[in-house]
PDB file of C-alpha atoms in Angstrom:
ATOM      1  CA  UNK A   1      10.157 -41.414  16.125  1.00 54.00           C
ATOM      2  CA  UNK A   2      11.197 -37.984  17.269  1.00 63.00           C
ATOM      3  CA  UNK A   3      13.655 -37.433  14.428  1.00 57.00           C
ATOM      4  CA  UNK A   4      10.369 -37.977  12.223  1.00 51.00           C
ATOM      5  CA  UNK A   5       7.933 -35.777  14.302  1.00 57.00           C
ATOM      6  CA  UNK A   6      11.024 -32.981  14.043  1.00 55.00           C
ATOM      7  CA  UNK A   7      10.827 -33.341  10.579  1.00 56.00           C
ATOM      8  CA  UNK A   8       7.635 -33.186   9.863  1.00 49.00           C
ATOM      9  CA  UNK A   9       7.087 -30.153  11.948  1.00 50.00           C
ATOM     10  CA  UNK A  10      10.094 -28.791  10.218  1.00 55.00           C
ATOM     11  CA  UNK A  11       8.159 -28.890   6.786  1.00 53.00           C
ATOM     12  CA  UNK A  12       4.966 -27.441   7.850  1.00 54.00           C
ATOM     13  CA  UNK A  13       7.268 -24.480   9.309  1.00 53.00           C
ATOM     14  CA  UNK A  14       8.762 -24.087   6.156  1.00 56.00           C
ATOM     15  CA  UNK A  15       5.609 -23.902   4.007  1.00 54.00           C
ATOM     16  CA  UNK A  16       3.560 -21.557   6.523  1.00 55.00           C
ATOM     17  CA  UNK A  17       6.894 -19.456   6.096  1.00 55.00           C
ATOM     18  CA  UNK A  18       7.410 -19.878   2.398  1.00 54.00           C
ATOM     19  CA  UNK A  19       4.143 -17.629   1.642  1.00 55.00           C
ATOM     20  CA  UNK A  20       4.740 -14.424   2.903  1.00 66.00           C
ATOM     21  CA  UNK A  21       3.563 -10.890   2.067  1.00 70.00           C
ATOM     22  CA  UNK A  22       5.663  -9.090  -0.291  1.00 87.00           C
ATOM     23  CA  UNK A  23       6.257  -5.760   1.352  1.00 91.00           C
ATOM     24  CA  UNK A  24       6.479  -2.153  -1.414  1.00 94.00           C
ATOM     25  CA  UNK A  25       7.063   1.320  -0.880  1.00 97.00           C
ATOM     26  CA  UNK A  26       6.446   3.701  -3.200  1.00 97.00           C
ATOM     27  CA  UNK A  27       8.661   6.582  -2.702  1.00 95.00           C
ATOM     28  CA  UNK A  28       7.466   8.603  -6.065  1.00 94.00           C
ATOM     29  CA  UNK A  29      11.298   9.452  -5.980  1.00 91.00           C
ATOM     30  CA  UNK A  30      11.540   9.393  -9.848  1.00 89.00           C
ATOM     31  CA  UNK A  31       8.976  12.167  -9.898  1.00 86.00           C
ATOM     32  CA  UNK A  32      10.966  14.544  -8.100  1.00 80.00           C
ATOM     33  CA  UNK A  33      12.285  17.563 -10.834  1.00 73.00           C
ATOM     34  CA  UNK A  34      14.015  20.661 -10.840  1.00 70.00           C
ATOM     35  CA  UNK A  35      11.957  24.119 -10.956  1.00 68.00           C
ATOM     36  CA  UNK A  36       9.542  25.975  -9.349  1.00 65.00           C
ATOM     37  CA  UNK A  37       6.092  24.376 -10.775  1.00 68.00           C
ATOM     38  CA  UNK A  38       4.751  20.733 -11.139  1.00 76.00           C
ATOM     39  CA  UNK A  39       4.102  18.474 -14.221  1.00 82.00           C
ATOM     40  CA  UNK A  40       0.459  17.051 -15.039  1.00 87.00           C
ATOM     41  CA  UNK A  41      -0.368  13.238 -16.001  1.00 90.00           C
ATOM     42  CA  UNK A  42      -2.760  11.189 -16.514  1.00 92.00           C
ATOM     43  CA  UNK A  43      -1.280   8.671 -14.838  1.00 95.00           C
ATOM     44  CA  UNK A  44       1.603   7.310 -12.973  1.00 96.00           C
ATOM     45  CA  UNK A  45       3.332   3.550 -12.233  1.00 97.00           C
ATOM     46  CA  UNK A  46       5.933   2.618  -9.644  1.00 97.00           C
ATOM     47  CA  UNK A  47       6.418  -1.011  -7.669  1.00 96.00           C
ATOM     48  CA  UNK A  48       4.081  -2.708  -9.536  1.00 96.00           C
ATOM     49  CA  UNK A  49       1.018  -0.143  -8.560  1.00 98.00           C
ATOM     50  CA  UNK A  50      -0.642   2.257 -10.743  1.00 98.00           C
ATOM     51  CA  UNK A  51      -1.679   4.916 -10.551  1.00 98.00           C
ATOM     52  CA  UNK A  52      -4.897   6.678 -12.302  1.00 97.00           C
ATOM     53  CA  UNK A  53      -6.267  10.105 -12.245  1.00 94.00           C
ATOM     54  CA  UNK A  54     -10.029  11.170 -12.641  1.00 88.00           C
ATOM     55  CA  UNK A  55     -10.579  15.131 -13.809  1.00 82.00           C
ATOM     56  CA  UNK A  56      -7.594  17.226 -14.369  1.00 84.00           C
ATOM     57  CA  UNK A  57      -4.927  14.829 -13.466  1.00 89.00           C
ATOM     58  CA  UNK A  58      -2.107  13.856 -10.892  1.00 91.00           C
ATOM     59  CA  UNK A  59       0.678  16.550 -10.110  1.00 87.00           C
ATOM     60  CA  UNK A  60       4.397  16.053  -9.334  1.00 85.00           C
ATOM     61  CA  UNK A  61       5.847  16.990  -6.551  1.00 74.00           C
ATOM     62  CA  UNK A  62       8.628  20.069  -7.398  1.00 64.00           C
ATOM     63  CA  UNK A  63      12.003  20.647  -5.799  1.00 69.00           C
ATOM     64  CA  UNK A  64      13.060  22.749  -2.837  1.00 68.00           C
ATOM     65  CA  UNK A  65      12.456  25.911  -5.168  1.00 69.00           C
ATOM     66  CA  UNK A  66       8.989  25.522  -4.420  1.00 74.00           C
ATOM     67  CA  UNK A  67       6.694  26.191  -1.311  1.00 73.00           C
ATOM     68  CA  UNK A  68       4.704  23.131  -1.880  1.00 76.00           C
ATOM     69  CA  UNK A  69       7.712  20.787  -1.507  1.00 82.00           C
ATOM     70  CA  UNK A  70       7.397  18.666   1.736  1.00 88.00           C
ATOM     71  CA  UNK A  71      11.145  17.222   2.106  1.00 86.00           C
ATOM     72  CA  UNK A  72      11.056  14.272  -0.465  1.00 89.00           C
ATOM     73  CA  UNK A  73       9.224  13.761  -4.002  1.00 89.00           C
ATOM     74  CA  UNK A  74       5.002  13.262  -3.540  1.00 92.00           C
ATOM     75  CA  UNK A  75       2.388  12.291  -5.732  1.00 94.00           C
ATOM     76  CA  UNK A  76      -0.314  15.481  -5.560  1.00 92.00           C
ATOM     77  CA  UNK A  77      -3.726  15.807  -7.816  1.00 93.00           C
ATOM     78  CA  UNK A  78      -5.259  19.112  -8.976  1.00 91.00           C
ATOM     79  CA  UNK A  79      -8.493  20.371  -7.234  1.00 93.00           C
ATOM     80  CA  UNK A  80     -11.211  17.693  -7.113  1.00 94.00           C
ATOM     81  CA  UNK A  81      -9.387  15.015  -8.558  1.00 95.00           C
ATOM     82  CA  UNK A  82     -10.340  11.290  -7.177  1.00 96.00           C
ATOM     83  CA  UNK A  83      -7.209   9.481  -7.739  1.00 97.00           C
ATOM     84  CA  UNK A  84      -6.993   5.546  -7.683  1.00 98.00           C
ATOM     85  CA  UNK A  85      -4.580   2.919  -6.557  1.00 98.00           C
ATOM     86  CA  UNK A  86      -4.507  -0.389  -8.131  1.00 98.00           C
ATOM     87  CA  UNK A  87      -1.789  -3.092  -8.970  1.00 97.00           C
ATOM     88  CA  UNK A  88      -1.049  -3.105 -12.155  1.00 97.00           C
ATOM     89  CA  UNK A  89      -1.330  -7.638 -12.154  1.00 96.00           C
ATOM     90  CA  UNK A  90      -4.436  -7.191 -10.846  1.00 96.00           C
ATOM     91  CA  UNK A  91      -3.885  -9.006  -7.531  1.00 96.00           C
ATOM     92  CA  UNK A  92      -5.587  -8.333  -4.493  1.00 97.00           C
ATOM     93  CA  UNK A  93      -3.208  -5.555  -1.924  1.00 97.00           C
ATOM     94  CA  UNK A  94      -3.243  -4.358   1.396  1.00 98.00           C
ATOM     95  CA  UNK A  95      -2.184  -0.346   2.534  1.00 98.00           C
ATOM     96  CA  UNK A  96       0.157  -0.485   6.067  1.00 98.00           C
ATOM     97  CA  UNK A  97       1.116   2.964   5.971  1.00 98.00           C
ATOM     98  CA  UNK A  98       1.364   6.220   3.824  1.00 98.00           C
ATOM     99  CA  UNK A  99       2.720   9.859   4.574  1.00 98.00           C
ATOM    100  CA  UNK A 100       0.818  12.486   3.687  1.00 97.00           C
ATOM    101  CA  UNK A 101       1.576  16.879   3.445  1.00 95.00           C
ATOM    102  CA  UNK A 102      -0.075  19.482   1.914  1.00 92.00           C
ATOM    103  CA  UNK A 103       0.182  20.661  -1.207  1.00 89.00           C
ATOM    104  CA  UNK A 104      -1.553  24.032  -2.124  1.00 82.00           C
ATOM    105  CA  UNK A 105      -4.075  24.454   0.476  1.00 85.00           C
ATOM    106  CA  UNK A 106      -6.355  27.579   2.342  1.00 86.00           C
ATOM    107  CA  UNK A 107      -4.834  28.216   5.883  1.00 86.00           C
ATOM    108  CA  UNK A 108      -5.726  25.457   8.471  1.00 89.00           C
ATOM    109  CA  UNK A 109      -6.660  21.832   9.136  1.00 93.00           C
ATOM    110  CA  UNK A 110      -8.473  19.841   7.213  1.00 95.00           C
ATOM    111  CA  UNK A 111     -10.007  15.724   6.919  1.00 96.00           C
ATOM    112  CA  UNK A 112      -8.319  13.397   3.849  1.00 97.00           C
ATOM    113  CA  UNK A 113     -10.491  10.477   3.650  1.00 98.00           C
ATOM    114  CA  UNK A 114      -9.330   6.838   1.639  1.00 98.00           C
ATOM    115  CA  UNK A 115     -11.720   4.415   0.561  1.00 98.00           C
ATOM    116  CA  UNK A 116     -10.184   0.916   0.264  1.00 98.00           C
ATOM    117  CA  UNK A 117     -12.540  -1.260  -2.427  1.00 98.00           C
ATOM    118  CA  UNK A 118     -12.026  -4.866  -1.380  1.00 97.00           C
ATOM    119  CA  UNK A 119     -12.162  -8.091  -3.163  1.00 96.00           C
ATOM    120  CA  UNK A 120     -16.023  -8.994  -3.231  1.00 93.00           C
ATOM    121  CA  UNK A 121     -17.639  -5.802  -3.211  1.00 94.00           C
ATOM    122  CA  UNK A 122     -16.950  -4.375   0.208  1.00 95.00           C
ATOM    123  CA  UNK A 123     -15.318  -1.202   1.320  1.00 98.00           C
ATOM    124  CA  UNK A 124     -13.319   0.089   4.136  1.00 98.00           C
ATOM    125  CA  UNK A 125     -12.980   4.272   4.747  1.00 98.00           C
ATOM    126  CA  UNK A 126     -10.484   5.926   6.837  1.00 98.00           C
ATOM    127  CA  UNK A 127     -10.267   9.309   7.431  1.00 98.00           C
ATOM    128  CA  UNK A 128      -6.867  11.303   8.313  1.00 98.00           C
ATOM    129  CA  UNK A 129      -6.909  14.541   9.696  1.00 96.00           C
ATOM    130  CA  UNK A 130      -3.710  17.144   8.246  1.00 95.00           C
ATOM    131  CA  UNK A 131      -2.375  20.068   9.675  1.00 92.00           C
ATOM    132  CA  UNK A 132      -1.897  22.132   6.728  1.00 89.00           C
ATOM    133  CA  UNK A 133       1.822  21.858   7.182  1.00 88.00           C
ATOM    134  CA  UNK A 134       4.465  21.455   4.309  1.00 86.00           C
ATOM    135  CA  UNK A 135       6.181  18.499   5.961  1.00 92.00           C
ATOM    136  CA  UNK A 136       5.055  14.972   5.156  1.00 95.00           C
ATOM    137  CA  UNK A 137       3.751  13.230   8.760  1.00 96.00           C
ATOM    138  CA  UNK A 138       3.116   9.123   8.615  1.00 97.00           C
ATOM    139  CA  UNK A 139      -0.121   7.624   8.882  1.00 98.00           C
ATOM    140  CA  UNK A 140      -1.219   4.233   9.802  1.00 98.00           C
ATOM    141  CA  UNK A 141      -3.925   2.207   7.918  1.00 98.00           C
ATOM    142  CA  UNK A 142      -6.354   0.126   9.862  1.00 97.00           C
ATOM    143  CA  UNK A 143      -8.367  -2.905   7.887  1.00 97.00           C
ATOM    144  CA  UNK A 144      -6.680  -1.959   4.467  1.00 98.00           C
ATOM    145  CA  UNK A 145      -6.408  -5.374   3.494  1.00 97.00           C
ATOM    146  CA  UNK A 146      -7.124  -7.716   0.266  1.00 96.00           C
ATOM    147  CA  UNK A 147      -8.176  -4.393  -1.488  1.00 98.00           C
ATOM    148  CA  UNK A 148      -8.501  -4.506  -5.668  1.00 97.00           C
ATOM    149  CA  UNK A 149      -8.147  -0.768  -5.481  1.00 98.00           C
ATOM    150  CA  UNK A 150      -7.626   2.486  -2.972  1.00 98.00           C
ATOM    151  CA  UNK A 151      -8.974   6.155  -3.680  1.00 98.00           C
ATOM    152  CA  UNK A 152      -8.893   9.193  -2.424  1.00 98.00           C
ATOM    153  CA  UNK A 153     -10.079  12.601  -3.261  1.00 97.00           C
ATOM    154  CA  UNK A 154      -8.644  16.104  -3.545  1.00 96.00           C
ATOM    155  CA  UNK A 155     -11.018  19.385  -2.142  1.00 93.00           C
ATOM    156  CA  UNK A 156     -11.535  22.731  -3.996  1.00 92.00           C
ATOM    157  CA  UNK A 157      -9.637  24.625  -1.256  1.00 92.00           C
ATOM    158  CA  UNK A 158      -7.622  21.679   0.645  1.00 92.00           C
ATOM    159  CA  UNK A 159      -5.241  19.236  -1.977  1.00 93.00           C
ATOM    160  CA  UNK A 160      -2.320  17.348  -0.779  1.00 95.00           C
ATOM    161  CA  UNK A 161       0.290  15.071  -1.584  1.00 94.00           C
ATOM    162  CA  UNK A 162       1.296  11.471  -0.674  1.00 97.00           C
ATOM    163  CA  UNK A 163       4.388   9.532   0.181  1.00 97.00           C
ATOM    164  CA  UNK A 164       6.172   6.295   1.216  1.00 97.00           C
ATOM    165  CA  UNK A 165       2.941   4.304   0.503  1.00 98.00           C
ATOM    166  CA  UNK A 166       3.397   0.736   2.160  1.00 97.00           C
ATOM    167  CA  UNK A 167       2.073  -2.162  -0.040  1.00 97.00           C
ATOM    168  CA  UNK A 168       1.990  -5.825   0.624  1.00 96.00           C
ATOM    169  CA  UNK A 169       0.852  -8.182  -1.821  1.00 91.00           C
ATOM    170  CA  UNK A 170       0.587 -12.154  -0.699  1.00 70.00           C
ATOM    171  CA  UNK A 171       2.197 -13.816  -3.401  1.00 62.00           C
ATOM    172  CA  UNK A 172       0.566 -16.965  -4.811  1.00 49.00           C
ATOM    173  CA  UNK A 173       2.722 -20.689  -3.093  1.00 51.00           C
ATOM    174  CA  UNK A 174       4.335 -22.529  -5.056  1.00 49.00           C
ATOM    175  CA  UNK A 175       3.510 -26.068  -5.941  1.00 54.00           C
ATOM    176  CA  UNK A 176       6.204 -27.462  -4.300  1.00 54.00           C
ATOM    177  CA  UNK A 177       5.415 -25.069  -1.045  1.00 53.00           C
ATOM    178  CA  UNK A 178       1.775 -27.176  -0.788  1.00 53.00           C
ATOM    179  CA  UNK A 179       4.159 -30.177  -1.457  1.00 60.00           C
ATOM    180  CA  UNK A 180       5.727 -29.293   1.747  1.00 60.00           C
ATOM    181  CA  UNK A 181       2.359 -28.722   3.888  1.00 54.00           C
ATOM    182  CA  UNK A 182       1.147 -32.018   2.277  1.00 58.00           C
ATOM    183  CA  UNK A 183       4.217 -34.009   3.254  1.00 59.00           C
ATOM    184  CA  UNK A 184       4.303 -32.472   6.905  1.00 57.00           C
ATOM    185  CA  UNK A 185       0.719 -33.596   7.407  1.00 59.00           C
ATOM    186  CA  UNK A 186       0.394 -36.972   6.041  1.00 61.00           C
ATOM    187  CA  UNK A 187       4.030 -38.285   8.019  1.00 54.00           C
ATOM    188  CA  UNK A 188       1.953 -36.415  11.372  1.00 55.00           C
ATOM    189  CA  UNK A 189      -0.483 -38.135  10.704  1.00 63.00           C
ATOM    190  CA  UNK A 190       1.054 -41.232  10.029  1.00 61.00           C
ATOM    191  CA  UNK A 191       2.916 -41.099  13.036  1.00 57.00           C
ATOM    192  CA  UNK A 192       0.134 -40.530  15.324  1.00 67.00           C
ATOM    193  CA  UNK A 193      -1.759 -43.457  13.388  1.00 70.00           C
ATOM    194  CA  UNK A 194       1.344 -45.455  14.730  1.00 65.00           C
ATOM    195  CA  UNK A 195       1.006 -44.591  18.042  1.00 65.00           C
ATOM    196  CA  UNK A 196      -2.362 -45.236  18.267  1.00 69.00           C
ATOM    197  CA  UNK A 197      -1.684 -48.488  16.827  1.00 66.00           C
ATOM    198  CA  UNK A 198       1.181 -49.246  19.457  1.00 62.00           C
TER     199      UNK A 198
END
């Protein structure tokens, strides 16, 4: 009877387990190029997430030739520019962390705010403040979860750059993981009709 109890225990383990969040970061490393100035795009896709531009467009980050470069490659966006984060499958995501610099910016601090769009119409905002330094700093998101798409915008005076975006997308079980749950529930429950019985 304990053998069975194990087991079934055992198989509701494994399916809870089998499910878990698929963890990306986006490192923009491929954007990284030689030279002094940046290239413009419409758009950008790495890890399965996309990346859209509204206005003039997204920027790439430039090498250590250039003032604006914050250690690694970064996604930037020219003045006023509201860019958007999506998956590219469509699923829903959720935002853990990101690193942020600036890019070509007036003296000072300055307030970067996201706006996370969530499955079902509601939003979540969080606001970040930067130090107008050239080296990227890591941020933490709070509530960024089961989004359809993230955006944030650039200022006239203030724009930045992003890095090492964490992503997690909760992949869809398997048939044979609800198998699993199903099987570890009905022998519980079985057994515990059993000792009922006894």
């Amino acid at each position: 009877m304990t053998f069975l109890r194990a087991t079934a225990v055992a198989a509701i383990l494994a399916a809870a387990g089998g499910a878990q969040a698929q963890t990306t970061t986006i490192t923009f490393d491929p954007l990284e190029q030689p030279g002094y100035l940046s290239s413009v795009f419409p758009s950008y896709s790495e890890g399965g997430y996309n990346f859209d531009s509204s206005f003039l467009g997204l920027l790439s980050s430039p090498r250590q030739s250039s003032l604006a470069y914050a250690g690694s490659a970064g996604l930037g966006a020219t003045a006023l520019s509201t860019t958007t984060l999506s998956r590219a499958d469509g699923a829903a995501f959720s935002l853990s962390s990101i690193s942020l610099a600036d890019f070509v910016s007036w003296p000072g601090p300055y307030d970067v705010t996201f706006v996370g769009h969530q499955v079902g119409g509601g939003t979540v905002t969080q606001t970040f403040s930067l130090n107008g330094s050239h080296a990227f700093s890591n941020y933490t998101f709070t509530g960024f979860d089961n989004l359809l798409s993230a955006s944030w915008k650039e200022g006239v005076f203030h724009t930045f750059q992003v890095d090492n975006i964490a992503a997690s997308v909760s992949p869809v079980p398997e048939p044979a993981t609800y198998g699993m749950l199903l099987g570890g529930l009905g022998l519980l429950a079985f057994l515990r009709r059993r000792k009922n019985a006894a």
